[in-house]
PDB file of C-alpha atoms in Angstrom:
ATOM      1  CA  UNK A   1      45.572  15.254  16.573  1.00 69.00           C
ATOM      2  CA  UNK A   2      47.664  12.051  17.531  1.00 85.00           C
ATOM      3  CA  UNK A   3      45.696   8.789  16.983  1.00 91.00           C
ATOM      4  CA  UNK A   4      46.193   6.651  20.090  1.00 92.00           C
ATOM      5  CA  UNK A   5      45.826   3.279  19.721  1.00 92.00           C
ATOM      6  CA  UNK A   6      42.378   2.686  21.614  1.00 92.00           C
ATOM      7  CA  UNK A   7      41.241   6.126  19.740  1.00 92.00           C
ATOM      8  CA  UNK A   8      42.143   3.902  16.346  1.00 92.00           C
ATOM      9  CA  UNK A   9      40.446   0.562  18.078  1.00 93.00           C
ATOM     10  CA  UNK A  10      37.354   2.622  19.284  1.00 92.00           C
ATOM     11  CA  UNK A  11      36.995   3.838  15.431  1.00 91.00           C
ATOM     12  CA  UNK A  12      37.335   0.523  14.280  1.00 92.00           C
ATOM     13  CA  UNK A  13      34.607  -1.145  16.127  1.00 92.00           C
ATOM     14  CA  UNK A  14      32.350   2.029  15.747  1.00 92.00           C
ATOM     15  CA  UNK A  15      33.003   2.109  11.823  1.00 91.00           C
ATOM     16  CA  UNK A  16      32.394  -1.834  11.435  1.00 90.00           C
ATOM     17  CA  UNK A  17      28.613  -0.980  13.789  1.00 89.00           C
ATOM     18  CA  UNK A  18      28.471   1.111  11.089  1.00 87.00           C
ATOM     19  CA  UNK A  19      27.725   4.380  12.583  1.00 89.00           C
ATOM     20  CA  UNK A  20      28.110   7.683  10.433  1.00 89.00           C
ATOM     21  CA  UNK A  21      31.395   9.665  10.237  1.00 90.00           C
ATOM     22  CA  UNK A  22      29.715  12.638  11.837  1.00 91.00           C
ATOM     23  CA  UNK A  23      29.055  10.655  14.925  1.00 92.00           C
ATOM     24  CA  UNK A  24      32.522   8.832  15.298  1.00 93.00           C
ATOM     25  CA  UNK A  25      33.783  12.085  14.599  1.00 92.00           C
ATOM     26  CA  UNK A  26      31.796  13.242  17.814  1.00 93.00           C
ATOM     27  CA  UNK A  27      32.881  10.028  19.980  1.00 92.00           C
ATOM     28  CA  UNK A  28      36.678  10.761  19.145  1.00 93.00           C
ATOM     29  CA  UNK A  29      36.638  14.520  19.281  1.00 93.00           C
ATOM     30  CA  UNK A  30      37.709  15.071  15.896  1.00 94.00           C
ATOM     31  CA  UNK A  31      35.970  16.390  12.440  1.00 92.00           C
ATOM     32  CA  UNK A  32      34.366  13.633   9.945  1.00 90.00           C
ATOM     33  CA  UNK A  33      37.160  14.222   7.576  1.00 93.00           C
ATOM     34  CA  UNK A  34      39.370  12.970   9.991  1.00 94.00           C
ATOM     35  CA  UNK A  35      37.103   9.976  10.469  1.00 92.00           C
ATOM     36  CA  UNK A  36      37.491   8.961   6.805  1.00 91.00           C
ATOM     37  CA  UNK A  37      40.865   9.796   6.251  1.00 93.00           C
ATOM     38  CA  UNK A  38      41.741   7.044   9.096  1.00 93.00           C
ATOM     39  CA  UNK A  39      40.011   4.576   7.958  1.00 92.00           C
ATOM     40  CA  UNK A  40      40.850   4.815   4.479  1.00 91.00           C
ATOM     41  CA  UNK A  41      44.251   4.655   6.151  1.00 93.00           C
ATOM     42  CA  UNK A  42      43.886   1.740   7.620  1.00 92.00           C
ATOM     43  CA  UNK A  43      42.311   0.430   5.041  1.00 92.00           C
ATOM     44  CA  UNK A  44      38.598  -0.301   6.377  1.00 90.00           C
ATOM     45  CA  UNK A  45      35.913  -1.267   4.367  1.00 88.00           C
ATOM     46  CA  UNK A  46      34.492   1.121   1.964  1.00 85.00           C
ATOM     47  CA  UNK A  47      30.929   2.266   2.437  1.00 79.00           C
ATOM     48  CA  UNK A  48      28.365   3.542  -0.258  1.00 73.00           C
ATOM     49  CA  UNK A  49      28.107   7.022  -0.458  1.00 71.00           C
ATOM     50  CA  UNK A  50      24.785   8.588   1.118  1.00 67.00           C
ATOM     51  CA  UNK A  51      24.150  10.423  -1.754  1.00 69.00           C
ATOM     52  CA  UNK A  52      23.922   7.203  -3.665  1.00 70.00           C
ATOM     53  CA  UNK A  53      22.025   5.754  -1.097  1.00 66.00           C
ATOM     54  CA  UNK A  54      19.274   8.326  -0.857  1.00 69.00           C
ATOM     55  CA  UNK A  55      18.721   7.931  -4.748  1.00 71.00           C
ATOM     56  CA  UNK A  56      18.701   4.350  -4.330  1.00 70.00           C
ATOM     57  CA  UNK A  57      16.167   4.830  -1.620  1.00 71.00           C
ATOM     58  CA  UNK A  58      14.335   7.479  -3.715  1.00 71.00           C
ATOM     59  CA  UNK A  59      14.064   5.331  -6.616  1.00 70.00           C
ATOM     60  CA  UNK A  60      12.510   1.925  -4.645  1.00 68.00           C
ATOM     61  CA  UNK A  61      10.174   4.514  -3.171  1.00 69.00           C
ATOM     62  CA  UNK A  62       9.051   5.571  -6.852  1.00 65.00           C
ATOM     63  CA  UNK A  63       8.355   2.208  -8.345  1.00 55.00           C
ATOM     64  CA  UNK A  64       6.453  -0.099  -5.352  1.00 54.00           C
ATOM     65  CA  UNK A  65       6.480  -3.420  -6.139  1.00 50.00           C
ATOM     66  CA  UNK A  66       3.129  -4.185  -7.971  1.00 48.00           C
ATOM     67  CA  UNK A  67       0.180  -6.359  -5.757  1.00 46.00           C
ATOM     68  CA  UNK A  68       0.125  -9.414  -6.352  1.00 46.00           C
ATOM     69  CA  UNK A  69      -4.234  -9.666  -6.186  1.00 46.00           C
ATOM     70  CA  UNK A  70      -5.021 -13.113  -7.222  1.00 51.00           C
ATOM     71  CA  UNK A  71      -9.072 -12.839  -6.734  1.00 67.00           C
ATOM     72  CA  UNK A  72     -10.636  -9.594  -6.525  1.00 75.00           C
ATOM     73  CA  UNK A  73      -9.757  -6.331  -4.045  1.00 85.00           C
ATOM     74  CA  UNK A  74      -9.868  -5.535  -0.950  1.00 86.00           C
ATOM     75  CA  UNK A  75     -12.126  -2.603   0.761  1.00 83.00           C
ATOM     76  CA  UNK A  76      -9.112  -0.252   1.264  1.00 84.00           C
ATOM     77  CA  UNK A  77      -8.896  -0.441  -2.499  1.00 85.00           C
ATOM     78  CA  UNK A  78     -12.285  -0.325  -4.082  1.00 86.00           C
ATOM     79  CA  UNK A  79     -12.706   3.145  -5.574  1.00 86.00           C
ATOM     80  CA  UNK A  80     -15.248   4.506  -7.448  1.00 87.00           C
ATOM     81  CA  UNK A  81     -16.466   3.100 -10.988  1.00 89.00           C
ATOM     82  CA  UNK A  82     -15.153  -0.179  -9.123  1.00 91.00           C
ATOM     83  CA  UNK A  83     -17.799  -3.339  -8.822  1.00 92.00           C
ATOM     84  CA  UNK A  84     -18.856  -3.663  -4.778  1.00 91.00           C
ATOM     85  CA  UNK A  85     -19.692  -7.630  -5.308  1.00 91.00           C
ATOM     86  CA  UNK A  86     -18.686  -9.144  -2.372  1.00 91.00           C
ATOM     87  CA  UNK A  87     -16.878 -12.444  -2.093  1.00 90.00           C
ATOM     88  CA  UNK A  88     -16.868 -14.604   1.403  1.00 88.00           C
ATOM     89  CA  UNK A  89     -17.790 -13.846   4.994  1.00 88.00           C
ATOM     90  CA  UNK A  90     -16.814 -10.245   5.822  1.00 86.00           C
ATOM     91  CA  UNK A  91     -15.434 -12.101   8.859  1.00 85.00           C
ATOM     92  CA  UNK A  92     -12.871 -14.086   6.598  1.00 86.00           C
ATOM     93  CA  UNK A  93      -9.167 -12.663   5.802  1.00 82.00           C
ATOM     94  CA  UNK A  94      -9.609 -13.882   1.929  1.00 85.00           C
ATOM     95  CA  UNK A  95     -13.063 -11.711   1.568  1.00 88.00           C
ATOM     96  CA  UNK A  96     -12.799  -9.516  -0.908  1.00 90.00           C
ATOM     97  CA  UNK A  97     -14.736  -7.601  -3.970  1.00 91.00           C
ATOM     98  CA  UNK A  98     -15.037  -7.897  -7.439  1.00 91.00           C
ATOM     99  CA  UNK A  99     -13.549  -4.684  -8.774  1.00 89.00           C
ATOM    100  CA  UNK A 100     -14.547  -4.894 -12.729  1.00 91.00           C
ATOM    101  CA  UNK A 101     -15.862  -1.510 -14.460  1.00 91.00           C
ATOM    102  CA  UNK A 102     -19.547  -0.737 -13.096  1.00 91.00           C
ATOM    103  CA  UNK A 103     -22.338  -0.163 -15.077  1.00 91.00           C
ATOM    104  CA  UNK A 104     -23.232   3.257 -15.090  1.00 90.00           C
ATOM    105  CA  UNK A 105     -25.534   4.312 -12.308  1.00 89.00           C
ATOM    106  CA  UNK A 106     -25.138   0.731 -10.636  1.00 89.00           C
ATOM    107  CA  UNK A 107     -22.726  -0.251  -8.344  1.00 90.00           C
ATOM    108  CA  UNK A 108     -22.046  -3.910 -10.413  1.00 90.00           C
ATOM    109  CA  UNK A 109     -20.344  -4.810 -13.292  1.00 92.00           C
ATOM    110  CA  UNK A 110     -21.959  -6.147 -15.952  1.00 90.00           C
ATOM    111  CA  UNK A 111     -21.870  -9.779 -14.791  1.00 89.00           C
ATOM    112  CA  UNK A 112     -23.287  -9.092 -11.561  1.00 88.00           C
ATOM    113  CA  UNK A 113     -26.232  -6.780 -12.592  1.00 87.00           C
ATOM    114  CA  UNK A 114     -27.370 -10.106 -14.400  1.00 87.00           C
ATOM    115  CA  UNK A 115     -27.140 -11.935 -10.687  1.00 86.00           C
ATOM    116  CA  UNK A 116     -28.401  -8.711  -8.963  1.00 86.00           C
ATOM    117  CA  UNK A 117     -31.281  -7.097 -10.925  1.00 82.00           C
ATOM    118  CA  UNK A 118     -33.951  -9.045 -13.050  1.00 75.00           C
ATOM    119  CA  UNK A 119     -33.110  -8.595 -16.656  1.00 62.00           C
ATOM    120  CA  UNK A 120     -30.304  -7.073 -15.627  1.00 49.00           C
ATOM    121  CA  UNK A 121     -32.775  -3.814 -14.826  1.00 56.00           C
ATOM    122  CA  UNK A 122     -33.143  -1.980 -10.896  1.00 55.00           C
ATOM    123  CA  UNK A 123     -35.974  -4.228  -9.650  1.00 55.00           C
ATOM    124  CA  UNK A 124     -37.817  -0.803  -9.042  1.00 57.00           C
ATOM    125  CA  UNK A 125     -37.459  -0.398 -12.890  1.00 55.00           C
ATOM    126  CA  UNK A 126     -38.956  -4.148 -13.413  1.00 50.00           C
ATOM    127  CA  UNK A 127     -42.152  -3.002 -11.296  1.00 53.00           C
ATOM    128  CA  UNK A 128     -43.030   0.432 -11.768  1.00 54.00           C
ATOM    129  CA  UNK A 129     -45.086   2.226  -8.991  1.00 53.00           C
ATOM    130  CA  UNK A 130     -48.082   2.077 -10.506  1.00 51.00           C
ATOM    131  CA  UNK A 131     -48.039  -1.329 -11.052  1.00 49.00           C
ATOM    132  CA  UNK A 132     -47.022  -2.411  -7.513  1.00 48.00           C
ATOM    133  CA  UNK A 133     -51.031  -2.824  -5.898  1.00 49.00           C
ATOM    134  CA  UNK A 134     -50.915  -5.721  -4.041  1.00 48.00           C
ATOM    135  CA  UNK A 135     -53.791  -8.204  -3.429  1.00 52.00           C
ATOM    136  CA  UNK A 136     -54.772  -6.320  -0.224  1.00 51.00           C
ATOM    137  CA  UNK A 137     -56.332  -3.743  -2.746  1.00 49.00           C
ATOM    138  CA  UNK A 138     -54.011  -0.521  -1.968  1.00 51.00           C
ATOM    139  CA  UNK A 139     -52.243   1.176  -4.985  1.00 48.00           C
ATOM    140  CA  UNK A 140     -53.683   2.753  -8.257  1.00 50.00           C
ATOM    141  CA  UNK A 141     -55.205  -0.799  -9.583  1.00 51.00           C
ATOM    142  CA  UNK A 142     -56.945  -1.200  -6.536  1.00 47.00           C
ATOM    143  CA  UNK A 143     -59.713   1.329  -8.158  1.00 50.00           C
ATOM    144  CA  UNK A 144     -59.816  -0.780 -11.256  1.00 51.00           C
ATOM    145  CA  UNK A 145     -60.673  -4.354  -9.795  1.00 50.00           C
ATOM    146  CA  UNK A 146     -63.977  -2.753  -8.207  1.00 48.00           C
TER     147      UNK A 146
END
């Protein structure tokens, strides 16, 4: 194959858009070897190999770059075990949730059982059932006021 001089000029400008040697190769008619060949010839600039790249690529894929959560989490990341205190309007882009370690069978954390629950307790746990009979005489101690 004779390299004409627009064949050379076309590489050029289609190696420095920096399209692959496959698809020059296609434009010109002529294998990818070829491609490289001529422009290590004429002395182009050097590209990074693909295979490098794809481990390069592999490797920032592996290790995302860590969230940078300055006051509690968002929805999409509250999981279970995870404290559903809510901060803000729901409405607001800074609203957010607590996130500390739950208490077991609540859905706080320690520090916001004490603001939820009296004595820190389920307020059904704070006034049992039977206790519960109001002044308009319904409930077990209704029977006992008589």
């Amino acid at each position: 194959m004779s390299w004409t001089p627009e064949k050379i000029e076309l590489l050029t400008s289609l190696w420095n858009q920096g399209w692959t040697t496959a698809r020059i190769g296609e434009e010109l008619g002529v294998g990818k070897n070829a491609v490289v060949g001529k422009a290590h010839r004429l002395g182009l600039p050097k590209r990074p190999s693909p295979i490098q790249r794809r481990a390069e690529e592999a490797e920032q894929k592996k290790a995302p770059a860590p969230k940078q959560q300055t006051k509690g989490i968002s929805i999409f990341d509250l999981g279970p075990g995870m404290c559903r205190w809510p901060f803000g309007d729901p409405g607001d882009d800074d609203f957010h949730f607590c996130g500390k370690k739950i208490v077991p069978g609540k859905p706080y954390c320690d520090e916001h059982c004490a603001a939820a629950y009296l004595n820190g307790k389920n307020p059904r746990e704070d006034n049992p059932p039977a206790q519960q009979g109001g002044p308009g005489g319904k409930g077990p101690q209704a029977a006992n006021r008589k």
